[in-house]
Amino acid sequence: MKKKIIVTLIVLASFLAGCSLIPQFEQAKEEYLETRVAELLEEQPAEEIVVEEPVEEELAAEGEDKSVEETVPADEEVVEPEVEETEEVEEVIEVDETPEETEVPEEEPEPEPEPTIESDDPAIYLGDPDWIDEMETAEYWPTGSNDFNSAAFENGTLKLVALSKINGWRIASTPVLGNVYIEADVKMGDCKNTDGYGFIFRVPENTGYNRGYLFGITCDGRYSLRKWDGLTGESGKMEWLKYYTVSELINQGAEQSNRIGVMALDNRLMLYVNGELIDELSDDAYAEGFFGLYVNRDITENLTIVVDKVSYWTDPH
């Protein structure tokens, strides 16, 4: 609008200049016009430069929540819409704060190793015997009397009495045994010096029980091993493989008990007393046979032994 006024004044000034006005007013007119134009130019504010925003921003603004603000006349009361108050119901979820116990599977205890028994006693390391006689009945032993001894069962024991100074034995009715460990629990009554008892073993078949090895102990604590061949000569032959030898392992004296044992492995003959090896010898005269018990009276009349138990283990290793 102001630009139009300025232009009009300029046109008017030109028009007046073209007219034949009084010369004295012409100069004053020109000065007035120049002054007025300058004032108008000073009064006009600087033109505002409007920079249009990019279209993308407008589009972005359109994507936002468009809230239309309605213009309400000043004299009109603005009634705000009633907002229905919704009662907020808080859902309470009971949570068990107790931590869930995780079942941990119980570890199975490792099986305890079986105790290893380190022992040289064959009755321990060989385990259960293959045969055992606890002398409850006369199932395996002949009873009665002969020229050398008598045998009877009393109170769960086998009682042998020497009736002669010649060794007399009783053979058990068992199968023929080859490699074997035989053991007996024996108690000797009144005795002296070389009165004694023991095993006869590896007695060959069909010999009338007249051959075999004799391992025995004495009342004074000695042991011996002999080889008997009753079929040689008129009265047979007794050979010493081990003459009387003292052993501290033997319980000596009257009314003493000892556990005697013999292990025969091929030609090896191992002698035991109370679970301990006291000697080992070699002989190959007899490889197998029966076994029995003998009693040897040198001094004491009616020398008596009581046998509580006899056992054997076949093929011992």
Coordinates of C-alpha atoms in Angstrom, one line a residue:
M1 CA 0.0 0.0 0.0
K2 CA 2.8 2.4 0.9
K3 CA 4.5 1.7 -2.4
K4 CA 1.4 2.8 -4.2
I5 CA 1.3 6.1 -2.3
I6 CA 4.9 6.8 -3.2
V7 CA 4.4 6.0 -6.8
T8 CA 1.3 8.3 -6.9
L9 CA 3.3 11.1 -5.4
I10 CA 6.0 10.7 -7.9
V11 CA 3.5 10.7 -10.8
L12 CA 1.8 13.7 -9.3
A13 CA 5.1 15.6 -9.0
S14 CA 5.8 14.9 -12.6
F15 CA 2.4 16.1 -13.6
L16 CA 2.8 19.3 -11.7
A17 CA 6.2 19.8 -13.0
G18 CA 4.8 19.6 -16.5
C19 CA 2.3 22.3 -15.8
S20 CA 3.1 25.9 -16.1
L21 CA 3.0 26.8 -12.4
I22 CA 4.1 29.9 -10.8
P23 CA 7.9 29.8 -10.9
Q24 CA 8.3 30.8 -7.3
F25 CA 6.3 27.8 -6.1
E26 CA 8.2 25.4 -8.4
Q27 CA 11.3 25.3 -6.3
A28 CA 9.4 24.9 -3.1
K29 CA 7.3 22.2 -4.5
E30 CA 10.3 20.2 -5.6
E31 CA 11.9 20.5 -2.2
Y32 CA 8.7 19.4 -0.5
L33 CA 8.4 16.4 -2.7
E34 CA 12.0 15.3 -2.2
T35 CA 11.6 15.8 1.5
R36 CA 8.3 13.9 1.6
V37 CA 9.6 11.0 -0.4
A38 CA 12.6 10.7 1.9
E39 CA 10.3 10.6 4.9
L40 CA 8.1 8.0 3.4
L41 CA 11.0 5.9 2.5
E42 CA 12.3 6.1 6.1
E43 CA 8.8 5.3 7.5
Q44 CA 8.5 2.1 5.4
P45 CA 9.7 -1.0 7.4
A46 CA 12.1 -3.4 5.8
E47 CA 10.3 -6.1 3.8
E48 CA 10.0 -9.3 5.7
I49 CA 11.5 -12.3 4.0
V50 CA 9.3 -15.3 4.4
V51 CA 11.0 -18.7 4.0
E52 CA 8.7 -21.5 3.2
E53 CA 9.3 -24.7 5.1
P54 CA 9.9 -27.9 3.1
V55 CA 6.9 -29.9 2.2
E56 CA 8.4 -33.0 3.9
E57 CA 8.1 -31.2 7.3
E58 CA 4.5 -30.4 6.6
L59 CA 3.8 -34.0 5.7
A60 CA 5.6 -35.1 8.8
A61 CA 3.5 -32.7 10.8
E62 CA 0.4 -34.2 9.2
G63 CA 1.4 -37.6 10.4
E64 CA 1.4 -36.4 14.0
D65 CA -1.6 -36.3 16.2
K66 CA -3.8 -33.7 14.4
S67 CA -5.7 -31.8 17.1
V68 CA -8.1 -29.2 15.6
E69 CA -8.4 -26.2 17.9
E70 CA -11.8 -24.7 17.5
T71 CA -12.2 -20.9 17.8
V72 CA -14.9 -20.0 20.2
P73 CA -16.3 -16.5 20.4
A74 CA -15.2 -14.6 23.5
D75 CA -18.7 -14.2 24.8
E76 CA -19.5 -17.9 24.4
E77 CA -18.9 -20.1 27.3
V78 CA -16.7 -23.0 26.6
V79 CA -18.2 -26.2 27.8
E80 CA -15.7 -28.9 28.2
P81 CA -16.9 -32.3 27.5
E82 CA -17.6 -34.4 30.5
V83 CA -15.1 -37.1 30.9
E84 CA -16.5 -40.2 32.4
E85 CA -14.3 -41.2 35.2
T86 CA -13.4 -44.8 34.9
E87 CA -12.6 -46.4 38.1
E88 CA -9.3 -47.9 37.8
V89 CA -9.3 -51.4 39.0
E90 CA -5.9 -52.6 39.8
E91 CA -5.7 -56.4 39.3
V92 CA -3.7 -57.8 42.1
I93 CA -1.9 -60.9 41.2
E94 CA -0.6 -62.8 44.2
V95 CA 2.9 -64.0 43.5
D96 CA 4.3 -66.6 45.7
E97 CA 7.6 -65.1 46.6
T98 CA 8.8 -68.4 48.0
P99 CA 11.5 -69.5 45.6
E100 CA 10.6 -72.7 43.9
E101 CA 12.7 -75.5 45.2
T102 CA 14.5 -77.3 42.4
E103 CA 14.6 -81.0 43.1
V104 CA 18.2 -82.0 42.9
P105 CA 18.5 -85.7 42.2
E106 CA 20.3 -87.4 45.0
E107 CA 23.6 -88.8 44.0
E108 CA 23.8 -92.5 44.5
P109 CA 26.5 -93.3 46.9
E110 CA 29.4 -95.1 45.2
P111 CA 29.6 -98.6 46.3
E112 CA 32.1 -99.1 49.0
P113 CA 35.0 -101.3 47.7
E114 CA 35.1 -104.7 49.4
P115 CA 37.9 -104.7 51.9
T116 CA 41.0 -106.5 50.7
I117 CA 42.2 -109.0 53.2
E118 CA 45.9 -109.4 52.9
S119 CA 46.7 -112.8 54.5
D120 CA 48.8 -115.8 53.9
D121 CA 46.2 -118.0 55.6
P122 CA 44.7 -120.3 52.9
A123 CA 41.5 -120.6 54.9
I124 CA 41.0 -116.9 54.4
Y125 CA 42.2 -116.1 50.9
L126 CA 40.7 -119.3 49.4
G127 CA 37.2 -118.4 50.5
D128 CA 34.6 -121.0 51.3
P129 CA 35.9 -124.6 51.3
D130 CA 34.7 -127.2 48.7
W131 CA 34.1 -129.7 51.5
I132 CA 33.7 -129.4 55.2
D133 CA 32.9 -131.8 58.0
E134 CA 32.1 -130.4 61.4
M135 CA 31.9 -133.8 63.0
E136 CA 28.2 -133.8 63.8
T137 CA 27.8 -137.4 62.4
A138 CA 30.0 -140.3 61.4
E139 CA 29.2 -139.8 57.7
Y140 CA 32.8 -139.7 56.4
W141 CA 34.9 -141.5 59.0
P142 CA 35.0 -145.1 60.0
T143 CA 34.5 -145.7 63.7
G144 CA 35.4 -148.6 66.1
S145 CA 38.7 -150.1 67.2
N146 CA 41.6 -152.0 65.5
D147 CA 45.1 -152.9 66.6
F148 CA 46.4 -149.4 66.3
N149 CA 43.6 -147.0 67.4
S150 CA 39.9 -146.4 68.1
A151 CA 37.6 -143.8 66.7
A152 CA 34.3 -142.5 68.0
F153 CA 32.1 -139.4 67.8
E154 CA 31.5 -137.5 71.0
N155 CA 29.9 -134.0 71.6
G156 CA 30.3 -133.0 67.9
T157 CA 33.9 -134.1 67.6
L158 CA 35.8 -137.1 66.3
K159 CA 37.8 -138.7 69.1
L160 CA 40.9 -140.8 68.2
V161 CA 42.9 -142.8 70.8
A162 CA 46.3 -144.4 70.1
L163 CA 46.4 -148.1 71.1
S164 CA 49.9 -148.8 69.9
K165 CA 53.2 -147.2 69.3
I166 CA 52.7 -147.8 65.6
N167 CA 51.1 -145.0 63.7
G168 CA 47.4 -145.7 63.1
W169 CA 45.1 -143.6 60.8
R170 CA 41.5 -143.2 59.7
I171 CA 40.8 -142.4 56.0
A172 CA 37.9 -140.1 55.1
S173 CA 35.5 -141.4 52.5
T174 CA 35.9 -138.5 50.0
P175 CA 36.9 -138.5 46.3
V176 CA 40.5 -138.9 45.2
L177 CA 42.2 -135.5 45.5
G178 CA 45.0 -134.1 43.4
N179 CA 46.0 -130.5 44.0
V180 CA 44.3 -129.6 47.3
Y181 CA 44.6 -127.7 50.6
I182 CA 43.4 -129.7 53.6
E183 CA 43.0 -128.3 57.1
A184 CA 41.9 -129.6 60.5
D185 CA 41.2 -128.1 64.0
V186 CA 42.7 -130.6 66.5
K187 CA 43.2 -130.6 70.3
M188 CA 45.6 -133.0 72.0
G189 CA 45.1 -134.2 75.6
D190 CA 47.9 -135.2 78.0
C191 CA 51.1 -135.6 76.0
K192 CA 54.9 -135.5 76.2
N193 CA 57.8 -134.9 73.9
T194 CA 57.2 -136.5 70.5
D195 CA 53.6 -137.7 71.1
G196 CA 51.8 -136.2 68.2
Y197 CA 49.2 -136.3 65.4
G198 CA 48.7 -135.2 61.8
F199 CA 47.5 -135.8 58.3
I200 CA 48.2 -138.7 56.0
F201 CA 47.5 -137.5 52.4
R202 CA 47.9 -138.5 48.7
V203 CA 47.1 -142.0 49.7
P204 CA 46.9 -143.9 46.3
E205 CA 44.0 -146.0 45.4
N206 CA 44.1 -149.8 45.6
T207 CA 47.0 -149.8 48.0
G208 CA 45.1 -150.7 51.2
Y209 CA 45.8 -147.2 52.4
N210 CA 49.4 -148.3 52.8
R211 CA 51.2 -145.4 51.0
G212 CA 51.2 -141.6 51.3
Y213 CA 52.8 -138.6 53.0
L214 CA 52.5 -137.9 56.7
F215 CA 52.7 -134.4 58.0
G216 CA 52.5 -134.0 61.8
I217 CA 53.3 -131.9 64.9
T218 CA 54.4 -133.0 68.4
C219 CA 53.6 -132.1 71.9
D220 CA 56.9 -130.3 72.4
G221 CA 56.3 -128.0 69.4
R222 CA 58.1 -129.7 66.5
Y223 CA 56.9 -130.6 63.0
S224 CA 57.9 -133.3 60.4
L225 CA 57.2 -134.7 57.0
R226 CA 57.6 -138.3 56.1
K227 CA 56.9 -140.5 53.1
W228 CA 55.4 -144.0 53.7
D229 CA 55.5 -147.0 51.4
G230 CA 53.9 -150.0 53.2
L231 CA 54.2 -152.2 50.2
T232 CA 58.0 -152.2 50.2
G233 CA 59.8 -155.0 52.1
E234 CA 58.4 -157.1 54.8
S235 CA 57.3 -154.1 57.1
G236 CA 57.3 -151.3 54.6
K237 CA 59.5 -148.2 54.4
M238 CA 59.2 -144.8 56.2
E239 CA 61.4 -142.0 54.8
W240 CA 62.0 -138.6 56.4
L241 CA 61.5 -135.7 54.1
K242 CA 61.7 -133.3 57.0
Y243 CA 62.9 -134.5 60.4
Y244 CA 61.5 -133.0 63.6
T245 CA 62.0 -129.3 63.5
V246 CA 60.9 -126.7 66.1
S247 CA 58.4 -124.1 65.2
E248 CA 57.3 -121.2 67.4
L249 CA 53.9 -121.2 65.5
I250 CA 53.0 -124.5 67.2
N251 CA 51.0 -124.3 70.4
Q252 CA 52.9 -126.9 72.5
G253 CA 52.0 -128.8 75.6
A254 CA 49.0 -130.7 76.8
E255 CA 45.5 -129.6 76.2
Q256 CA 46.5 -127.3 73.4
S257 CA 44.7 -126.8 70.1
N258 CA 46.3 -126.2 66.7
R259 CA 45.0 -125.7 63.2
I260 CA 47.2 -127.8 60.9
G261 CA 47.1 -127.7 57.1
V262 CA 48.9 -129.0 54.0
M263 CA 48.8 -127.7 50.5
A264 CA 49.8 -130.1 47.7
L265 CA 50.3 -128.5 44.3
D266 CA 51.9 -131.0 41.8
N267 CA 55.2 -131.9 43.5
R268 CA 55.1 -129.0 45.9
L269 CA 54.2 -129.9 49.5
M270 CA 53.5 -126.8 51.7
L271 CA 53.1 -127.2 55.5
Y272 CA 50.9 -124.8 57.6
V273 CA 50.3 -124.4 61.3
N274 CA 47.6 -121.9 62.5
G275 CA 47.3 -120.3 59.1
E276 CA 51.1 -119.7 58.7
L277 CA 53.4 -121.4 56.2
I278 CA 56.2 -123.1 58.2
D279 CA 57.9 -125.0 55.4
E280 CA 57.8 -126.2 51.8
L281 CA 59.3 -129.3 50.3
S282 CA 59.2 -131.1 46.9
D283 CA 58.5 -134.7 46.1
D284 CA 56.8 -136.4 43.2
A285 CA 56.3 -140.0 44.5
Y286 CA 52.5 -139.6 44.9
A287 CA 50.5 -137.2 42.7
E288 CA 47.0 -137.8 44.1
G289 CA 45.0 -139.9 46.5
F290 CA 42.8 -140.0 49.7
F291 CA 43.5 -138.3 53.0
G292 CA 43.0 -139.1 56.7
L293 CA 44.1 -138.4 60.3
Y294 CA 46.6 -140.3 62.4
V295 CA 47.7 -140.3 66.0
N296 CA 51.3 -141.2 67.1
R297 CA 51.9 -142.4 70.6
D298 CA 55.6 -142.4 71.6
I299 CA 55.3 -142.0 75.4
T300 CA 51.8 -141.4 76.7
E301 CA 49.4 -144.3 77.1
N302 CA 46.1 -143.9 75.3
L303 CA 47.2 -140.6 73.7
T304 CA 44.0 -138.9 72.7
I305 CA 43.2 -136.2 70.1
V306 CA 39.8 -134.5 69.5
V307 CA 39.1 -133.3 66.0
D308 CA 36.6 -130.5 65.8
K309 CA 36.5 -129.7 62.0
V310 CA 38.1 -130.8 58.8
S311 CA 37.9 -128.9 55.4
Y312 CA 39.5 -128.9 52.0
W313 CA 39.7 -126.7 49.0
T314 CA 40.4 -128.2 45.6
D315 CA 42.8 -126.7 43.0
P316 CA 44.1 -123.9 45.3
H317 CA 46.1 -121.1 43.8

